[in-house]
Amino acid sequence: MINNIFDSHCHYADRAFDDDRSEVLERLPKEGVRYACLASSSLRDTADNSRLAREYGYLYAAAGIHPESVSDTPADYLDTLRRTVSENPKIRAIGEIGLDYHYEGFDKELQLRFFREQLELAAELGLPVIIHSRDAAAD
């Protein structure tokens, strides 16, 4: 068995785990996962990941808005992210943030704005970032 695994990017708050999330999260440390970082894609995801990180000692979380979620995010999202990070010391990064130009209909300027704003938030808070980049390397 492989021991001492650090899963640096996972999404256990995703609805795909609704039926067996507890069982999966209880089993992972027994299977060699020592730590895992939950990457966020929305404000709801950030809140769910924050809760999971508090509940499971080996889990940590990131707080952020994925580029595919920017159009559904309220204007005060930075205040919410800042507050969530300040309330939970197990949030150790800003992410998953970045740019995704893969699917038609994306709003490039909105994605760029959110990316910049979240990079500035990470710098303000002294946190690393988890970057998502798909078909956007030039930017």
JSON list of C-alpha atoms in Angstrom, two decimals:
[
{"chain": "A", "resi": 1, "resn": "MET", "atom": "CA", "xyz": [0.00, 0.00, 0.00]},
{"chain": "A", "resi": 2, "resn": "ILE", "atom": "CA", "xyz": [1.16, 3.53, -0.77]},
{"chain": "A", "resi": 3, "resn": "ASN", "atom": "CA", "xyz": [1.34, 5.71, 2.34]},
{"chain": "A", "resi": 4, "resn": "ASN", "atom": "CA", "xyz": [1.81, 9.39, 2.97]},
{"chain": "A", "resi": 5, "resn": "ILE", "atom": "CA", "xyz": [-0.26, 10.68, 0.02]},
{"chain": "A", "resi": 6, "resn": "PHE", "atom": "CA", "xyz": [-1.07, 14.39, -0.23]},
{"chain": "A", "resi": 7, "resn": "ASP", "atom": "CA", "xyz": [-3.98, 14.90, -2.63]},
{"chain": "A", "resi": 8, "resn": "SER", "atom": "CA", "xyz": [-3.34, 18.50, -3.65]},
{"chain": "A", "resi": 9, "resn": "HIS", "atom": "CA", "xyz": [-6.55, 18.96, -5.63]},
{"chain": "A", "resi": 10, "resn": "CYS", "atom": "CA", "xyz": [-9.85, 17.26, -4.93]},
{"chain": "A", "resi": 11, "resn": "HIS", "atom": "CA", "xyz": [-13.58, 18.04, -5.02]},
{"chain": "A", "resi": 12, "resn": "TYR", "atom": "CA", "xyz": [-15.24, 15.95, -2.32]},
{"chain": "A", "resi": 13, "resn": "ALA", "atom": "CA", "xyz": [-17.99, 18.55, -1.80]},
{"chain": "A", "resi": 14, "resn": "ASP", "atom": "CA", "xyz": [-19.15, 17.83, -5.35]},
{"chain": "A", "resi": 15, "resn": "ARG", "atom": "CA", "xyz": [-22.66, 16.45, -5.70]},
{"chain": "A", "resi": 16, "resn": "ALA", "atom": "CA", "xyz": [-21.18, 13.27, -7.20]},
{"chain": "A", "resi": 17, "resn": "PHE", "atom": "CA", "xyz": [-20.23, 12.33, -3.61]},
{"chain": "A", "resi": 18, "resn": "ASP", "atom": "CA", "xyz": [-23.64, 13.05, -2.07]},
{"chain": "A", "resi": 19, "resn": "ASP", "atom": "CA", "xyz": [-24.48, 9.36, -1.67]},
{"chain": "A", "resi": 20, "resn": "ASP", "atom": "CA", "xyz": [-21.20, 8.20, -0.15]},
{"chain": "A", "resi": 21, "resn": "ARG", "atom": "CA", "xyz": [-19.18, 11.26, 0.90]},
{"chain": "A", "resi": 22, "resn": "SER", "atom": "CA", "xyz": [-18.88, 10.24, 4.56]},
{"chain": "A", "resi": 23, "resn": "GLU", "atom": "CA", "xyz": [-17.79, 6.72, 3.68]},
{"chain": "A", "resi": 24, "resn": "VAL", "atom": "CA", "xyz": [-15.20, 7.96, 1.18]},
{"chain": "A", "resi": 25, "resn": "LEU", "atom": "CA", "xyz": [-13.79, 10.56, 3.57]},
{"chain": "A", "resi": 26, "resn": "GLU", "atom": "CA", "xyz": [-13.59, 8.07, 6.44]},
{"chain": "A", "resi": 27, "resn": "ARG", "atom": "CA", "xyz": [-11.82, 5.52, 4.22]},
{"chain": "A", "resi": 28, "resn": "LEU", "atom": "CA", "xyz": [-9.18, 7.74, 2.58]},
{"chain": "A", "resi": 29, "resn": "PRO", "atom": "CA", "xyz": [-6.78, 7.95, 5.56]},
{"chain": "A", "resi": 30, "resn": "LYS", "atom": "CA", "xyz": [-6.94, 4.16, 5.88]},
{"chain": "A", "resi": 31, "resn": "GLU", "atom": "CA", "xyz": [-5.91, 3.93, 2.21]},
{"chain": "A", "resi": 32, "resn": "GLY", "atom": "CA", "xyz": [-2.81, 6.08, 2.65]},
{"chain": "A", "resi": 33, "resn": "VAL", "atom": "CA", "xyz": [-4.10, 9.63, 2.16]},
{"chain": "A", "resi": 34, "resn": "ARG", "atom": "CA", "xyz": [-2.39, 11.69, 4.84]},
{"chain": "A", "resi": 35, "resn": "TYR", "atom": "CA", "xyz": [-3.65, 15.12, 3.71]},
{"chain": "A", "resi": 36, "resn": "ALA", "atom": "CA", "xyz": [-5.95, 16.49, 1.01]},
{"chain": "A", "resi": 37, "resn": "CYS", "atom": "CA", "xyz": [-6.77, 20.00, -0.20]},
{"chain": "A", "resi": 38, "resn": "LEU", "atom": "CA", "xyz": [-10.33, 20.67, -1.34]},
{"chain": "A", "resi": 39, "resn": "ALA", "atom": "CA", "xyz": [-10.37, 23.03, -4.33]},
{"chain": "A", "resi": 40, "resn": "SER", "atom": "CA", "xyz": [-13.39, 25.33, -4.55]},
{"chain": "A", "resi": 41, "resn": "SER", "atom": "CA", "xyz": [-15.33, 26.43, -7.60]},
{"chain": "A", "resi": 42, "resn": "SER", "atom": "CA", "xyz": [-18.07, 28.68, -6.15]},
{"chain": "A", "resi": 43, "resn": "LEU", "atom": "CA", "xyz": [-19.17, 30.37, -2.94]},
{"chain": "A", "resi": 44, "resn": "ARG", "atom": "CA", "xyz": [-21.32, 27.35, -2.08]},
{"chain": "A", "resi": 45, "resn": "ASP", "atom": "CA", "xyz": [-18.39, 25.04, -2.73]},
{"chain": "A", "resi": 46, "resn": "THR", "atom": "CA", "xyz": [-16.16, 27.25, -0.58]},
{"chain": "A", "resi": 47, "resn": "ALA", "atom": "CA", "xyz": [-18.62, 27.02, 2.33]},
{"chain": "A", "resi": 48, "resn": "ASP", "atom": "CA", "xyz": [-19.01, 23.26, 1.92]},
{"chain": "A", "resi": 49, "resn": "ASN", "atom": "CA", "xyz": [-15.24, 22.75, 1.70]},
{"chain": "A", "resi": 50, "resn": "SER", "atom": "CA", "xyz": [-14.68, 24.92, 4.76]},
{"chain": "A", "resi": 51, "resn": "ARG", "atom": "CA", "xyz": [-17.15, 22.77, 6.70]},
{"chain": "A", "resi": 52, "resn": "LEU", "atom": "CA", "xyz": [-15.54, 19.52, 5.52]},
{"chain": "A", "resi": 53, "resn": "ALA", "atom": "CA", "xyz": [-12.07, 20.77, 6.45]},
{"chain": "A", "resi": 54, "resn": "ARG", "atom": "CA", "xyz": [-13.30, 21.51, 9.97]},
{"chain": "A", "resi": 55, "resn": "GLU", "atom": "CA", "xyz": [-14.93, 18.08, 10.22]},
{"chain": "A", "resi": 56, "resn": "TYR", "atom": "CA", "xyz": [-12.02, 15.95, 8.99]},
{"chain": "A", "resi": 57, "resn": "GLY", "atom": "CA", "xyz": [-8.59, 16.51, 10.50]},
{"chain": "A", "resi": 58, "resn": "TYR", "atom": "CA", "xyz": [-6.64, 15.54, 7.38]},
{"chain": "A", "resi": 59, "resn": "LEU", "atom": "CA", "xyz": [-8.56, 17.87, 5.05]},
{"chain": "A", "resi": 60, "resn": "TYR", "atom": "CA", "xyz": [-7.60, 21.44, 4.18]},
{"chain": "A", "resi": 61, "resn": "ALA", "atom": "CA", "xyz": [-9.42, 23.75, 1.80]},
{"chain": "A", "resi": 62, "resn": "ALA", "atom": "CA", "xyz": [-9.05, 26.50, -0.76]},
{"chain": "A", "resi": 63, "resn": "ALA", "atom": "CA", "xyz": [-11.58, 29.28, -1.26]},
{"chain": "A", "resi": 64, "resn": "GLY", "atom": "CA", "xyz": [-12.31, 30.64, -4.70]},
{"chain": "A", "resi": 65, "resn": "ILE", "atom": "CA", "xyz": [-14.41, 31.04, -7.82]},
{"chain": "A", "resi": 66, "resn": "HIS", "atom": "CA", "xyz": [-13.69, 28.83, -10.84]},
{"chain": "A", "resi": 67, "resn": "PRO", "atom": "CA", "xyz": [-13.75, 30.65, -14.20]},
{"chain": "A", "resi": 68, "resn": "GLU", "atom": "CA", "xyz": [-16.84, 28.70, -15.28]},
{"chain": "A", "resi": 69, "resn": "SER", "atom": "CA", "xyz": [-18.71, 30.05, -12.23]},
{"chain": "A", "resi": 70, "resn": "VAL", "atom": "CA", "xyz": [-17.96, 33.77, -12.58]},
{"chain": "A", "resi": 71, "resn": "SER", "atom": "CA", "xyz": [-21.26, 34.70, -14.24]},
{"chain": "A", "resi": 72, "resn": "ASP", "atom": "CA", "xyz": [-23.27, 33.21, -11.34]},
{"chain": "A", "resi": 73, "resn": "THR", "atom": "CA", "xyz": [-21.30, 34.94, -8.59]},
{"chain": "A", "resi": 74, "resn": "PRO", "atom": "CA", "xyz": [-22.61, 37.96, -6.63]},
{"chain": "A", "resi": 75, "resn": "ALA", "atom": "CA", "xyz": [-20.71, 41.25, -6.72]},
{"chain": "A", "resi": 76, "resn": "ASP", "atom": "CA", "xyz": [-19.70, 41.01, -3.03]},
{"chain": "A", "resi": 77, "resn": "TYR", "atom": "CA", "xyz": [-17.98, 37.65, -3.48]},
{"chain": "A", "resi": 78, "resn": "LEU", "atom": "CA", "xyz": [-14.57, 38.93, -2.37]},
{"chain": "A", "resi": 79, "resn": "ASP", "atom": "CA", "xyz": [-15.98, 39.96, 1.01]},
{"chain": "A", "resi": 80, "resn": "THR", "atom": "CA", "xyz": [-17.47, 36.48, 1.40]},
{"chain": "A", "resi": 81, "resn": "LEU", "atom": "CA", "xyz": [-14.19, 34.78, 0.46]},
{"chain": "A", "resi": 82, "resn": "ARG", "atom": "CA", "xyz": [-12.20, 37.07, 2.78]},
{"chain": "A", "resi": 83, "resn": "ARG", "atom": "CA", "xyz": [-14.59, 36.37, 5.68]},
{"chain": "A", "resi": 84, "resn": "THR", "atom": "CA", "xyz": [-14.58, 32.62, 5.10]},
{"chain": "A", "resi": 85, "resn": "VAL", "atom": "CA", "xyz": [-10.77, 32.51, 5.04]},
{"chain": "A", "resi": 86, "resn": "SER", "atom": "CA", "xyz": [-10.54, 34.61, 8.22]},
{"chain": "A", "resi": 87, "resn": "GLU", "atom": "CA", "xyz": [-12.96, 32.28, 10.03]},
{"chain": "A", "resi": 88, "resn": "ASN", "atom": "CA", "xyz": [-11.20, 29.02, 9.17]},
{"chain": "A", "resi": 89, "resn": "PRO", "atom": "CA", "xyz": [-7.45, 28.51, 9.60]},
{"chain": "A", "resi": 90, "resn": "LYS", "atom": "CA", "xyz": [-7.71, 25.29, 7.58]},
{"chain": "A", "resi": 91, "resn": "ILE", "atom": "CA", "xyz": [-8.26, 27.32, 4.41]},
{"chain": "A", "resi": 92, "resn": "ARG", "atom": "CA", "xyz": [-4.72, 27.51, 3.06]},
{"chain": "A", "resi": 93, "resn": "ALA", "atom": "CA", "xyz": [-5.10, 28.74, -0.54]},
{"chain": "A", "resi": 94, "resn": "ILE", "atom": "CA", "xyz": [-7.23, 30.72, -2.98]},
{"chain": "A", "resi": 95, "resn": "GLY", "atom": "CA", "xyz": [-8.56, 28.53, -5.74]},
{"chain": "A", "resi": 96, "resn": "GLU", "atom": "CA", "xyz": [-9.46, 27.09, -8.01]},
{"chain": "A", "resi": 97, "resn": "ILE", "atom": "CA", "xyz": [-9.16, 30.31, -9.97]},
{"chain": "A", "resi": 98, "resn": "GLY", "atom": "CA", "xyz": [-8.04, 31.15, -13.47]},
{"chain": "A", "resi": 99, "resn": "LEU", "atom": "CA", "xyz": [-9.17, 31.20, -17.08]},
{"chain": "A", "resi": 100, "resn": "ASP", "atom": "CA", "xyz": [-11.13, 28.71, -19.19]},
{"chain": "A", "resi": 101, "resn": "TYR", "atom": "CA", "xyz": [-11.73, 29.50, -22.84]},
{"chain": "A", "resi": 102, "resn": "HIS", "atom": "CA", "xyz": [-12.66, 25.97, -23.88]},
{"chain": "A", "resi": 103, "resn": "TYR", "atom": "CA", "xyz": [-16.45, 26.16, -24.17]},
{"chain": "A", "resi": 104, "resn": "GLU", "atom": "CA", "xyz": [-18.27, 28.63, -26.40]},
{"chain": "A", "resi": 105, "resn": "GLY", "atom": "CA", "xyz": [-20.02, 31.54, -24.76]},
{"chain": "A", "resi": 106, "resn": "PHE", "atom": "CA", "xyz": [-17.42, 32.38, -22.11]},
{"chain": "A", "resi": 107, "resn": "ASP", "atom": "CA", "xyz": [-16.97, 35.98, -21.02]},
{"chain": "A", "resi": 108, "resn": "LYS", "atom": "CA", "xyz": [-13.23, 36.58, -21.34]},
{"chain": "A", "resi": 109, "resn": "GLU", "atom": "CA", "xyz": [-13.22, 40.02, -19.71]},
{"chain": "A", "resi": 110, "resn": "LEU", "atom": "CA", "xyz": [-15.26, 38.80, -16.73]},
{"chain": "A", "resi": 111, "resn": "GLN", "atom": "CA", "xyz": [-12.95, 35.81, -16.27]},
{"chain": "A", "resi": 112, "resn": "LEU", "atom": "CA", "xyz": [-9.90, 38.07, -16.44]},
{"chain": "A", "resi": 113, "resn": "ARG", "atom": "CA", "xyz": [-11.41, 40.45, -13.87]},
{"chain": "A", "resi": 114, "resn": "PHE", "atom": "CA", "xyz": [-12.23, 37.64, -11.42]},
{"chain": "A", "resi": 115, "resn": "PHE", "atom": "CA", "xyz": [-8.80, 36.11, -11.90]},
{"chain": "A", "resi": 116, "resn": "ARG", "atom": "CA", "xyz": [-7.05, 39.43, -11.18]},
{"chain": "A", "resi": 117, "resn": "GLU", "atom": "CA", "xyz": [-9.26, 40.17, -8.18]},
{"chain": "A", "resi": 118, "resn": "GLN", "atom": "CA", "xyz": [-8.66, 36.75, -6.66]},
{"chain": "A", "resi": 119, "resn": "LEU", "atom": "CA", "xyz": [-4.90, 36.97, -7.27]},
{"chain": "A", "resi": 120, "resn": "GLU", "atom": "CA", "xyz": [-4.95, 40.31, -5.42]},
{"chain": "A", "resi": 121, "resn": "LEU", "atom": "CA", "xyz": [-6.94, 38.73, -2.58]},
{"chain": "A", "resi": 122, "resn": "ALA", "atom": "CA", "xyz": [-4.40, 35.91, -2.32]},
{"chain": "A", "resi": 123, "resn": "ALA", "atom": "CA", "xyz": [-1.56, 38.44, -2.16]},
{"chain": "A", "resi": 124, "resn": "GLU", "atom": "CA", "xyz": [-3.43, 40.46, 0.48]},
{"chain": "A", "resi": 125, "resn": "LEU", "atom": "CA", "xyz": [-3.96, 37.34, 2.60]},
{"chain": "A", "resi": 126, "resn": "GLY", "atom": "CA", "xyz": [-0.51, 35.87, 1.95]},
{"chain": "A", "resi": 127, "resn": "LEU", "atom": "CA", "xyz": [-1.95, 32.68, 0.47]},
{"chain": "A", "resi": 128, "resn": "PRO", "atom": "CA", "xyz": [-0.86, 30.59, -2.53]},
{"chain": "A", "resi": 129, "resn": "VAL", "atom": "CA", "xyz": [-3.24, 30.05, -5.44]},
{"chain": "A", "resi": 130, "resn": "ILE", "atom": "CA", "xyz": [-4.57, 27.00, -7.24]},
{"chain": "A", "resi": 131, "resn": "ILE", "atom": "CA", "xyz": [-4.77, 27.98, -10.92]},
{"chain": "A", "resi": 132, "resn": "HIS", "atom": "CA", "xyz": [-7.09, 26.52, -13.52]},
{"chain": "A", "resi": 133, "resn": "SER", "atom": "CA", "xyz": [-6.04, 27.20, -17.12]},
{"chain": "A", "resi": 134, "resn": "ARG", "atom": "CA", "xyz": [-7.74, 25.66, -20.12]},
{"chain": "A", "resi": 135, "resn": "ASP", "atom": "CA", "xyz": [-7.16, 26.96, -23.64]},
{"chain": "A", "resi": 136, "resn": "ALA", "atom": "CA", "xyz": [-5.97, 30.22, -22.07]},
{"chain": "A", "resi": 137, "resn": "ALA", "atom": "CA", "xyz": [-2.19, 29.89, -21.73]},
{"chain": "A", "resi": 138, "resn": "ALA", "atom": "CA", "xyz": [-1.46, 33.01, -23.78]},
{"chain": "A", "resi": 139, "resn": "ASP", "atom": "CA", "xyz": [-3.36, 35.20, -21.29]}
]
